[in-house]
Coordinates of N, CA, C and O in Angstrom, one line a residue:
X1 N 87.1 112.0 189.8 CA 88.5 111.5 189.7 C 89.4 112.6 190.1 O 89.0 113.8 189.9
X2 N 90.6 112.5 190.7 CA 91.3 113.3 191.5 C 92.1 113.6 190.7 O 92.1 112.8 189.8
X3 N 93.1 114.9 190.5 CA 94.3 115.7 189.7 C 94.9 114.1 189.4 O 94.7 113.6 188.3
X4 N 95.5 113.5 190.3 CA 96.2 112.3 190.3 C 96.3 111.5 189.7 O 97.1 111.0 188.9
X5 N 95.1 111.1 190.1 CA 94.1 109.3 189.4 C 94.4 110.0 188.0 O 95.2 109.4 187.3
X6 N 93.8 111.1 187.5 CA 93.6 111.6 185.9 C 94.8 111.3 185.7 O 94.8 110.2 185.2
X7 N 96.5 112.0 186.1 CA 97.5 111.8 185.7 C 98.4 110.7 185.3 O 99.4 110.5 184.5
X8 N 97.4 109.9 186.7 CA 98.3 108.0 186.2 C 97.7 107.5 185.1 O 98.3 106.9 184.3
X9 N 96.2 107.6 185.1 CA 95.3 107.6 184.1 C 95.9 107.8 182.5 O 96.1 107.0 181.6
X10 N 96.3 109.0 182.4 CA 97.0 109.6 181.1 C 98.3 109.0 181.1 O 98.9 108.7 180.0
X11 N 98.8 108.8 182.0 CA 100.6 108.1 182.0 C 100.6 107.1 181.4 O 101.4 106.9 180.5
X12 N 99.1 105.8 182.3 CA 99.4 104.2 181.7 C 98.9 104.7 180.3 O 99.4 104.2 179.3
X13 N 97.7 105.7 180.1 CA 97.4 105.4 178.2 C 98.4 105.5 177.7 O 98.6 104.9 176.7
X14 N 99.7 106.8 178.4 CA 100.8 107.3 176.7 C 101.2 105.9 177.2 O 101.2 105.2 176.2
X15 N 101.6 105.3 178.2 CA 102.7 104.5 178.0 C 102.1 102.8 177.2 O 102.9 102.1 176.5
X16 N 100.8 102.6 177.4 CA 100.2 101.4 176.7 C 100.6 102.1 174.9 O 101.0 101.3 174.1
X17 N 100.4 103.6 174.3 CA 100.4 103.9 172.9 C 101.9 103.9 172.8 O 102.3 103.3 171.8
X18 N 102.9 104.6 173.6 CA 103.8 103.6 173.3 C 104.2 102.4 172.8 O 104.6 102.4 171.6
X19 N 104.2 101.3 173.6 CA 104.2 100.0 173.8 C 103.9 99.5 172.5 O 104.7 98.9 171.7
X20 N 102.6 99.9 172.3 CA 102.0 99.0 170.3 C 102.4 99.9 169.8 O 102.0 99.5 168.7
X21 N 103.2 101.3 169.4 CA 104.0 101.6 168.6 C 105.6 101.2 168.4 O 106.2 101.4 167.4
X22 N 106.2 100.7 169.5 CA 107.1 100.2 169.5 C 106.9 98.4 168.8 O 107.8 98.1 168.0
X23 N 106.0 97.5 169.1 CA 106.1 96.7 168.9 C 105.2 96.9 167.2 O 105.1 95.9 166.5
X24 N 104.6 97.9 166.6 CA 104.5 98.0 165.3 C 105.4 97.9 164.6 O 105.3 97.5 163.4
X25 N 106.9 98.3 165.4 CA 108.1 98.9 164.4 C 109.2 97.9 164.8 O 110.4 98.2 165.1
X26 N 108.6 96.0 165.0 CA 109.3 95.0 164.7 C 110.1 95.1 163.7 O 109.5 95.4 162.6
X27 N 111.5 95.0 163.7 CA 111.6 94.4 162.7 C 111.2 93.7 161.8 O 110.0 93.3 162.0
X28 N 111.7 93.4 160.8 CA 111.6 92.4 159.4 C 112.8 91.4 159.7 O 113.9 91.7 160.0
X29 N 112.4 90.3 159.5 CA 113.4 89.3 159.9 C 114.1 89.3 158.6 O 115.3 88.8 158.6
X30 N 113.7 89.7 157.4 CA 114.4 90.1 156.4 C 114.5 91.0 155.6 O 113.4 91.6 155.9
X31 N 115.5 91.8 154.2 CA 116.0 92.9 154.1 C 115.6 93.3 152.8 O 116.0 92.5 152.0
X32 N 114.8 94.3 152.4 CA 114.4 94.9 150.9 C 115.7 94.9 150.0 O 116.4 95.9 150.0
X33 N 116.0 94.2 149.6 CA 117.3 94.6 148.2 C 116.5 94.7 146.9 O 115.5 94.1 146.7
X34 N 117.3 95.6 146.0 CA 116.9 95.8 145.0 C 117.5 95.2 143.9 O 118.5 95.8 143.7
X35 N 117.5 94.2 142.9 CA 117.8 93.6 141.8 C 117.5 94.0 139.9 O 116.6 93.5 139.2
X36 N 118.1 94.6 139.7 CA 117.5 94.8 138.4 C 116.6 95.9 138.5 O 116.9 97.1 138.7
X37 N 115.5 95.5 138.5 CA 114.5 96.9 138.9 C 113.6 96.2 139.8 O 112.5 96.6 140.1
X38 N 114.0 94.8 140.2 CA 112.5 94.2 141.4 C 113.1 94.9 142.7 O 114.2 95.4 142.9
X39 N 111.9 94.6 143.4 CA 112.5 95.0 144.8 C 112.3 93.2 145.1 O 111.6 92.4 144.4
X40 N 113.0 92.9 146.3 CA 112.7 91.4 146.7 C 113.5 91.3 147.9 O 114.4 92.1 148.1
X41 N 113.2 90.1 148.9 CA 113.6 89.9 150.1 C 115.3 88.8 150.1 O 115.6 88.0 149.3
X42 N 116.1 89.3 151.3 CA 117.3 89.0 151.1 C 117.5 88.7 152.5 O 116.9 89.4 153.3
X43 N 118.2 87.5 152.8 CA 118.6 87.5 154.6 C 119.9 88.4 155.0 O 120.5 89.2 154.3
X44 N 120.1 88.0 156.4 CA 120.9 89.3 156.5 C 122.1 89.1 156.0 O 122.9 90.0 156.3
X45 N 122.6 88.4 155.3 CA 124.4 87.9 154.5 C 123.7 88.5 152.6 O 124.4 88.6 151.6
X46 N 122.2 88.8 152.8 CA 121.9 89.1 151.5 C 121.8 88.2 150.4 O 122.0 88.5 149.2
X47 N 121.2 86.6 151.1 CA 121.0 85.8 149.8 C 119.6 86.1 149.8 O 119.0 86.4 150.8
X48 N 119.3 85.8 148.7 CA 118.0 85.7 148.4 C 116.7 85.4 148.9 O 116.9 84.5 149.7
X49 N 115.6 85.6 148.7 CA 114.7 84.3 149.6 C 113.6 84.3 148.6 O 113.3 85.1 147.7
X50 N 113.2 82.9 149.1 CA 112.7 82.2 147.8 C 111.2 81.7 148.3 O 111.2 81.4 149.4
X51 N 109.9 81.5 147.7 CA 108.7 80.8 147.8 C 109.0 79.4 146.9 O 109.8 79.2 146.0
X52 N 108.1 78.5 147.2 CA 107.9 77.1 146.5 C 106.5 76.8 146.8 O 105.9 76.6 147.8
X53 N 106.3 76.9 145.0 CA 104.7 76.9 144.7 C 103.8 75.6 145.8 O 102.7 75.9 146.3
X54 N 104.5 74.5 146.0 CA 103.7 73.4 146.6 C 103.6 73.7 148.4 O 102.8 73.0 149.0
X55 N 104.1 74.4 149.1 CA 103.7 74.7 150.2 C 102.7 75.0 150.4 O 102.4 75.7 149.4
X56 N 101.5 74.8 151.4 CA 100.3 75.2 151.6 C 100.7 76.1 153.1 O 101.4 75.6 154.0
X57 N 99.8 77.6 153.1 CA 100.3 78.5 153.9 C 100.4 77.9 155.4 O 99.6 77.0 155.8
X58 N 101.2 78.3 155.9 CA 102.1 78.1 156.8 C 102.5 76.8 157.3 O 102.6 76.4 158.5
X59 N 102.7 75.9 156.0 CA 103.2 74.5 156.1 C 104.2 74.4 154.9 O 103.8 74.5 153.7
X60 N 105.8 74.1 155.2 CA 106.4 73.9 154.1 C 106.5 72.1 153.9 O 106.8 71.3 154.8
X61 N 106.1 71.9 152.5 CA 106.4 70.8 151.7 C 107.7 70.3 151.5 O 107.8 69.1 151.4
X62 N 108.8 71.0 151.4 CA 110.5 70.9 151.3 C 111.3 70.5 152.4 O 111.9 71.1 153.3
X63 N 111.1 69.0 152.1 CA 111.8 68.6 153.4 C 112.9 67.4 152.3 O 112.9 67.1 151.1
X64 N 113.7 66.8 153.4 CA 115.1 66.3 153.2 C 115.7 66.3 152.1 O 116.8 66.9 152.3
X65 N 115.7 65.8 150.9 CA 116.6 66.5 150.3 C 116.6 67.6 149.7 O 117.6 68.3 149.7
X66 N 115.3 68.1 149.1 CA 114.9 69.3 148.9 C 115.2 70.4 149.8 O 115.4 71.5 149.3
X67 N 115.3 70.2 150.9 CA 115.7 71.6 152.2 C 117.2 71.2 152.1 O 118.0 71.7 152.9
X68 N 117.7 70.4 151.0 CA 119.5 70.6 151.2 C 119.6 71.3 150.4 O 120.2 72.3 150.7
X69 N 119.1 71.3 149.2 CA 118.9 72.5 148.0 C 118.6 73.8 148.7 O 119.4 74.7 148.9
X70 N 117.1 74.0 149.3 CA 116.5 75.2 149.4 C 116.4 75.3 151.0 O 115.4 74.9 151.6
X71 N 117.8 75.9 151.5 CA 117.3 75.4 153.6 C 116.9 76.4 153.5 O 117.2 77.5 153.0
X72 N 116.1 76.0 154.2 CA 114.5 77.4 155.0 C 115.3 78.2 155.7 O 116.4 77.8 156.1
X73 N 114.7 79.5 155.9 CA 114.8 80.7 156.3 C 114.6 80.9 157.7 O 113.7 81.5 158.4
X74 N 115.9 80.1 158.2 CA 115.5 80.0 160.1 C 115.0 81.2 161.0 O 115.4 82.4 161.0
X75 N 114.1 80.5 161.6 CA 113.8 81.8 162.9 C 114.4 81.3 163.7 O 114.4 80.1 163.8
X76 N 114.9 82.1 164.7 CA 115.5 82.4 165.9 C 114.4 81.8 166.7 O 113.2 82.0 166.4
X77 N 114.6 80.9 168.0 CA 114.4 80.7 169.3 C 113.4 81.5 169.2 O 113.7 82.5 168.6
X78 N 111.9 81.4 169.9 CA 111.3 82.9 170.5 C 110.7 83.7 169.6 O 109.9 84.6 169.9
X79 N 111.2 83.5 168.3 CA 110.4 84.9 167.6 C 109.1 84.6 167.2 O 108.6 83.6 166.8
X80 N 108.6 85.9 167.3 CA 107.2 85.9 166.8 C 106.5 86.4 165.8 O 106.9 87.5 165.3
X81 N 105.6 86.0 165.3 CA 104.8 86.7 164.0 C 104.7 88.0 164.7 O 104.5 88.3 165.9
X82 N 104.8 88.9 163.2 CA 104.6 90.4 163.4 C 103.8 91.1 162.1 O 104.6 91.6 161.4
X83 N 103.1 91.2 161.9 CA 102.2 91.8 160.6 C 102.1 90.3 159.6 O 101.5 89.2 159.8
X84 N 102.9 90.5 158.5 CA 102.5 90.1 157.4 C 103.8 88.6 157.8 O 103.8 87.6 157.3
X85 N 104.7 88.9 158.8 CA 106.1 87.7 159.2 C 105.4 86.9 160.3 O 104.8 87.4 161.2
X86 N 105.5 85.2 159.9 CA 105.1 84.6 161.0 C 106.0 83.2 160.9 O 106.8 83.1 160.1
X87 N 105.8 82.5 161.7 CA 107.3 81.5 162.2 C 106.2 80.0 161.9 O 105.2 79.8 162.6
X88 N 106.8 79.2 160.9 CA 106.3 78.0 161.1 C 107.2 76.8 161.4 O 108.4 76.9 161.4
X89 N 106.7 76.0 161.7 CA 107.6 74.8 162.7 C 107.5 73.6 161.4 O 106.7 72.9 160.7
X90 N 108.6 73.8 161.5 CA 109.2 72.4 160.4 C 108.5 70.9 161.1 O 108.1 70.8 162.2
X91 N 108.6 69.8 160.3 CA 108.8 68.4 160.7 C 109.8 67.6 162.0 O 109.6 66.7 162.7
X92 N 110.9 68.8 161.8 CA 112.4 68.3 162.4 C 112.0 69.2 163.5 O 112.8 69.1 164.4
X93 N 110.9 70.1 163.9 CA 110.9 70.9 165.0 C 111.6 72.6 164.8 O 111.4 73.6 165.4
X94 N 112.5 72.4 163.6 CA 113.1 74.0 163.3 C 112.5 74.8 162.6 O 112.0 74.5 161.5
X95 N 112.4 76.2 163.3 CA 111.6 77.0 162.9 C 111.8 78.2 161.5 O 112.8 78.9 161.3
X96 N 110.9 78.1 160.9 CA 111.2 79.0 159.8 C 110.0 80.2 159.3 O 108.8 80.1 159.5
X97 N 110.9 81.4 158.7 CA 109.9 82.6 158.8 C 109.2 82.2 157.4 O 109.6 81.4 156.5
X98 N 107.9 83.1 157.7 CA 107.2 82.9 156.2 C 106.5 84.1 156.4 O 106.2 84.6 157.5
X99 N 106.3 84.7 155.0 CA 105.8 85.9 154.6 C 104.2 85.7 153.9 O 103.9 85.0 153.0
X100 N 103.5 86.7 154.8 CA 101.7 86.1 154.2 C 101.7 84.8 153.9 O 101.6 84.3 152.7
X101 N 101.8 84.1 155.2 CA 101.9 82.4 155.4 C 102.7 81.3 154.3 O 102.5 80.1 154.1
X102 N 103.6 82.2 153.6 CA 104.3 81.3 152.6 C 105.9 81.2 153.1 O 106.5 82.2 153.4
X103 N 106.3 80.2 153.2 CA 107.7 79.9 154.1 C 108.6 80.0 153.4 O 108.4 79.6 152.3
X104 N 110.2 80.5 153.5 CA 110.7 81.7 152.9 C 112.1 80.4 153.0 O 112.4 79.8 154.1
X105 N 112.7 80.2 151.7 CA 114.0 79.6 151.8 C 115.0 80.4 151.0 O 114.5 81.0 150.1
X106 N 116.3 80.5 151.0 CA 117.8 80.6 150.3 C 117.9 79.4 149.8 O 117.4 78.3 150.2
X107 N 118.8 79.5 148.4 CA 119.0 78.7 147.5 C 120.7 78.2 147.5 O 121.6 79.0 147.5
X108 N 120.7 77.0 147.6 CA 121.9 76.4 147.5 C 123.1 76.9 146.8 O 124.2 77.2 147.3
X109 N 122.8 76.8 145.7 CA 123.9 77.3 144.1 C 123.5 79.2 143.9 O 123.9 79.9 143.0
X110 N 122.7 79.9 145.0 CA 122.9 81.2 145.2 C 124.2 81.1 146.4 O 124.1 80.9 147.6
X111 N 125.2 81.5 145.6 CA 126.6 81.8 146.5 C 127.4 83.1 146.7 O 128.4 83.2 147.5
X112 N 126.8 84.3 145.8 CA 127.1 85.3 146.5 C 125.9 86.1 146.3 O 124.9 85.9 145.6
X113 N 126.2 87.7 147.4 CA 124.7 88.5 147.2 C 124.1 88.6 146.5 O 124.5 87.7 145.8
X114 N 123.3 88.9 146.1 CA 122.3 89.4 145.1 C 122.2 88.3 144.2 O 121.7 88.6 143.0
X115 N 122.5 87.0 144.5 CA 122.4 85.7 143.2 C 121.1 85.4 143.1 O 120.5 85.4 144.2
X116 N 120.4 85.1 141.9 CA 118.9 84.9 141.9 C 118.2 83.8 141.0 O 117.2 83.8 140.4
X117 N 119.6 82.7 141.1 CA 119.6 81.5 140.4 C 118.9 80.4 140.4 O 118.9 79.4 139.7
X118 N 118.0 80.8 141.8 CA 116.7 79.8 142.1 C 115.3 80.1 141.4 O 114.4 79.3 141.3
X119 N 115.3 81.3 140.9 CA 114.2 81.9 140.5 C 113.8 81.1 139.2 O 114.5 80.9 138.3
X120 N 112.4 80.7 139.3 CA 111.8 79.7 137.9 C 112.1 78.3 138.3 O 111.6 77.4 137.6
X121 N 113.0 78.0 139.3 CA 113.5 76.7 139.2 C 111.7 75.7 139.3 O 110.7 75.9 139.9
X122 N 112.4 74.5 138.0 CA 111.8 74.1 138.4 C 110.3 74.5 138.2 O 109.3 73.7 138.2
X123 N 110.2 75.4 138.0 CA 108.7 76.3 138.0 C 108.1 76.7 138.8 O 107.2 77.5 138.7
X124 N 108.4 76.2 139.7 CA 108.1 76.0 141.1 C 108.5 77.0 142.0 O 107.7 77.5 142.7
X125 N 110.0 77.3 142.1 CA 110.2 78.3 143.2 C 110.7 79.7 142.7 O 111.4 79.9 141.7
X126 N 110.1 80.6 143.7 CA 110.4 81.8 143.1 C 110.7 83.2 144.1 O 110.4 83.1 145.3
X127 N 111.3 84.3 143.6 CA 111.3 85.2 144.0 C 110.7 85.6 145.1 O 109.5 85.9 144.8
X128 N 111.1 85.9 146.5 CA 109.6 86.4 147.6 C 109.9 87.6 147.5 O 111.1 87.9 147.5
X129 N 108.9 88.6 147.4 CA 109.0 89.9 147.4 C 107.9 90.8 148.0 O 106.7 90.4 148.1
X130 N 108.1 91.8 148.4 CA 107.5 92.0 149.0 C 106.4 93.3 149.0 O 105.7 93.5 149.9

């Protein structure tokens, strides 16, 4: 192999360890806030985000009026699962993020930051954390 060949050789490897280092350091589609002394997940306006026990992973059970109470945790057009965040497709076709395949909603009657008024509801839904 020639001075050359070695040096494109070594260019494409830094630039492929690049590449999966940059896409390691996806974002989080949502935000660590701290509550009391939990740590727990917050969208980016900082409401809460919530699990509901009857989902089976990466299928939410909370549809029509239930998703008027608890509207899922939309993903954006395009996004993709990244580690432990992955995007599941609703009934209606809209997309929503879920954390280690459990799909991630905000609570209705949570109306400002840090509100955590969904928590227990029900028994059923709770705190996602991370």
């Amino acid at each position: 192999m020639s001075g050359t060949t070695k040096s494109l050789v070594i260019s494409l490897g830094l630039a492929l360890i690049s590449l999966s280092a940059a896409e390691a350091k996806t974002p989080s589609p949502a935000t660590v806030v701290t509550s009391g002394q939990q740590k727990l997940f917050a969208d980016a306006d900082g409401r809460s985000l919530y699990t509901f026990d009857k989902d089976q992973p990466g299928k939410s059970a909370c549809t029509l009026l239930c998703a008027l109470a608890w509207p899922p945790f939309v993903a954006p057009a395009g996004a993709k699962a990244s580690g432990p965040w992955s995007v599941v497709t609703r009934p209606t076709g809209v997309t929503q993020w879920a954390y280690n395949g459990s799909p991630l909603y905000t609570y209705h009657f949570d109306s400002m930051r840090g509100d955590i008024h969904g928590d227990g509801a029900e028994g059923v839904w709770h705190l996602a954390k991370p």
